[in-house]
XYZ file of C-alpha atoms in Angstrom:
211
model
C -72.997 -47.770 121.832
C -76.136 -47.955 119.703
C -76.598 -44.185 120.065
C -73.159 -43.481 118.609
C -73.719 -45.849 115.702
C -76.990 -44.104 114.839
C -75.297 -40.696 115.088
C -72.440 -41.839 112.865
C -74.951 -43.200 110.321
C -76.924 -39.953 110.214
C -73.814 -37.823 109.770
C -72.603 -40.113 106.989
C -75.924 -39.842 105.172
C -75.927 -36.041 105.475
C -72.411 -35.851 104.019
C -73.399 -38.173 101.180
C -76.487 -36.102 100.331
C -74.432 -32.883 100.443
C -71.863 -34.233 98.024
C -74.641 -35.319 95.653
C -76.344 -31.927 95.779
C -76.598 -29.895 92.554
C -74.829 -26.938 94.174
C -71.698 -28.927 94.915
C -71.736 -30.467 91.435
C -72.056 -27.046 89.819
C -69.318 -25.594 92.009
C -66.925 -28.434 91.200
C -67.720 -28.130 87.489
C -67.157 -24.363 87.570
C -63.876 -24.758 89.445
C -62.605 -27.369 86.996
C -63.539 -25.258 83.959
C -61.992 -22.123 85.482
C -58.665 -23.788 86.248
C -58.513 -25.526 82.880
C -59.404 -22.362 80.953
C -56.932 -20.237 82.901
C -54.109 -22.635 82.147
C -55.106 -22.789 78.483
C -55.278 -18.989 78.167
C -51.904 -18.583 79.860
C -50.325 -21.113 77.501
C -51.902 -19.673 74.355
C -51.557 -15.953 75.010
C -48.211 -15.620 76.811
C -45.355 -14.018 74.867
C -42.750 -16.654 73.966
C -39.347 -16.783 75.608
C -36.231 -16.301 73.475
C -32.729 -17.533 74.142
C -30.042 -15.015 73.288
C -27.666 -16.030 70.510
C -24.468 -14.497 71.882
C -22.464 -14.850 68.667
C -25.104 -12.992 66.645
C -25.860 -10.309 69.279
C -24.028 -7.167 70.334
C -24.338 -4.537 73.077
C -22.296 -1.442 72.217
C -21.960 2.213 73.176
C -20.553 5.417 71.708
C -19.213 8.206 73.931
C -17.424 11.426 72.995
C -13.929 12.308 74.174
C -12.279 15.561 73.077
C -14.813 15.881 70.268
C -14.169 12.392 68.869
C -16.390 9.318 69.034
C -15.162 6.506 71.262
C -16.784 3.152 70.525
C -16.976 0.316 72.997
C -18.628 -3.002 73.766
C -19.954 -4.885 76.745
C -18.844 -8.446 76.193
C -20.669 -10.051 79.133
C -24.405 -9.640 79.676
C -27.471 -11.793 80.320
C -30.866 -11.188 78.777
C -34.282 -12.570 79.657
C -36.575 -11.919 76.700
C -40.290 -12.607 76.347
C -41.646 -10.964 73.216
C -44.198 -11.291 70.463
C -45.737 -8.522 68.332
C -49.234 -9.892 69.023
C -48.657 -10.284 72.751
C -47.122 -7.012 73.906
C -49.108 -7.093 77.160
C -47.141 -10.144 78.326
C -43.855 -9.171 76.670
C -40.985 -8.389 79.039
C -37.243 -7.749 78.738
C -34.580 -7.821 81.459
C -30.891 -7.276 80.731
C -28.029 -7.465 83.228
C -24.677 -6.066 82.086
C -21.295 -6.814 83.645
C -19.373 -3.525 83.897
C -16.023 -5.341 84.068
C -16.612 -6.644 80.528
C -16.439 -3.140 79.018
C -13.895 -2.802 76.226
C -12.885 0.141 74.009
C -9.778 -1.604 72.664
C -7.589 0.549 74.939
C -6.346 -0.896 78.239
C -5.578 2.510 79.754
C -8.888 4.058 78.720
C -10.852 1.009 79.902
C -9.128 1.237 83.286
C -10.198 4.872 83.676
C -13.797 4.236 82.581
C -14.160 1.337 85.038
C -12.537 3.294 87.888
C -14.262 5.301 90.613
C -13.911 8.405 88.428
C -16.564 7.040 86.064
C -18.511 3.772 86.276
C -16.861 2.554 89.503
C -17.181 -1.095 88.559
C -15.806 -2.228 91.921
C -18.750 -0.654 93.791
C -21.355 -1.090 91.077
C -20.409 -4.232 89.135
C -23.660 -4.516 87.157
C -26.081 -2.377 85.199
C -29.706 -3.431 84.859
C -32.379 -2.573 82.327
C -35.902 -3.893 82.841
C -39.125 -3.075 81.031
C -42.443 -2.222 82.605
C -44.354 -1.888 79.332
C -43.807 -2.486 75.621
C -46.028 -0.745 73.102
C -46.267 -0.399 69.332
C -44.950 2.820 67.805
C -45.149 4.368 64.339
C -41.838 2.865 63.250
C -41.440 -0.119 65.560
C -41.822 -0.480 69.319
C -41.127 1.420 72.508
C -40.010 -0.242 75.720
C -40.696 1.816 78.822
C -38.580 0.740 81.750
C -35.803 1.588 84.157
C -32.038 1.666 83.833
C -30.045 1.106 87.006
C -26.448 2.246 86.614
C -23.785 3.517 89.025
C -26.206 3.234 91.942
C -28.878 5.375 90.263
C -32.164 4.189 88.741
C -33.861 6.269 86.055
C -36.847 5.724 83.820
C -36.069 5.535 80.106
C -37.891 4.905 76.843
C -36.092 2.511 74.532
C -37.198 2.619 70.880
C -36.478 -0.525 68.902
C -37.391 -2.510 65.837
C -38.190 -6.224 65.974
C -39.373 -8.995 63.721
C -39.704 -12.749 63.899
C -38.204 -14.535 60.910
C -37.915 -18.319 60.593
C -38.422 -18.850 64.336
C -35.774 -16.237 65.165
C -36.248 -12.901 66.913
C -34.288 -10.066 65.292
C -34.251 -6.800 67.243
C -32.165 -3.646 67.267
C -32.303 -0.183 68.765
C -30.479 2.930 69.933
C -31.083 5.064 73.001
C -29.199 8.121 74.255
C -28.613 8.672 77.971
C -26.921 11.393 79.963
C -23.993 10.215 82.074
C -24.659 13.103 84.460
C -28.132 11.701 85.212
C -26.345 8.697 86.683
C -23.675 10.738 88.495
C -20.958 9.369 86.225
C -17.838 11.496 86.117
C -16.114 13.283 88.992
C -13.336 15.804 89.445
C -11.844 16.858 86.134
C -14.159 14.426 84.343
C -17.326 16.182 85.509
C -16.995 18.856 82.828
C -18.483 17.937 79.472
C -15.898 19.723 77.306
C -13.511 16.773 77.661
C -15.910 13.848 77.972
C -19.318 14.473 76.439
C -22.482 14.265 78.483
C -24.434 12.007 76.139
C -23.739 8.328 75.521
C -25.465 6.328 72.811
C -26.308 2.728 73.686
C -26.673 0.526 70.612
C -27.856 -3.053 70.544
C -28.667 -5.744 68.020
C -29.833 -9.123 69.197
C -30.885 -12.423 67.778
C -33.086 -14.698 69.836
C -33.689 -18.364 69.100
C -36.281 -20.832 70.328
C -39.421 -18.800 70.779
C -40.839 -21.233 73.359
């Protein structure tokens, strides 16, 4: 019994001396400073998050049918926006669009566009745009990312302008895509003499919060 008490005492003293050693103190101090600094840097240098003001924002498109412009809107979409001009490295944008919300102010035309002949909203109910990098350009910004539409994912460059005014994010841009790149249009609609190949996507958004 006495042997075990002595052994327990010696082990306890060794543990106590180890915890009091300068190495352990320095390690604990380093770890504390590292964690604290990392959290501080993340808080200070992360691009703020913006909440989309739906009433002040718009996601539109312009296609060409028989040589005439056809304008339309997507009325339902969700956007996750982290952006600041001084923090482009941590800026990120993700937009999910509901195909069923497409409207060109023509019931018959909307039905055709949403059908399997074009967007096939039943099989592909959402489109997704997500950035991989945002950089400064000569006249604004460029968002490099991917657009997933109609079961096809393609890389695109989205040029846009943005500014922060009175704690609001104001951004707008236009990008042109080819519907054929996304396999949109079949049968008689594959030819581009009736429905043009290029579609302009136009957006203007207002973000609030900046948290």
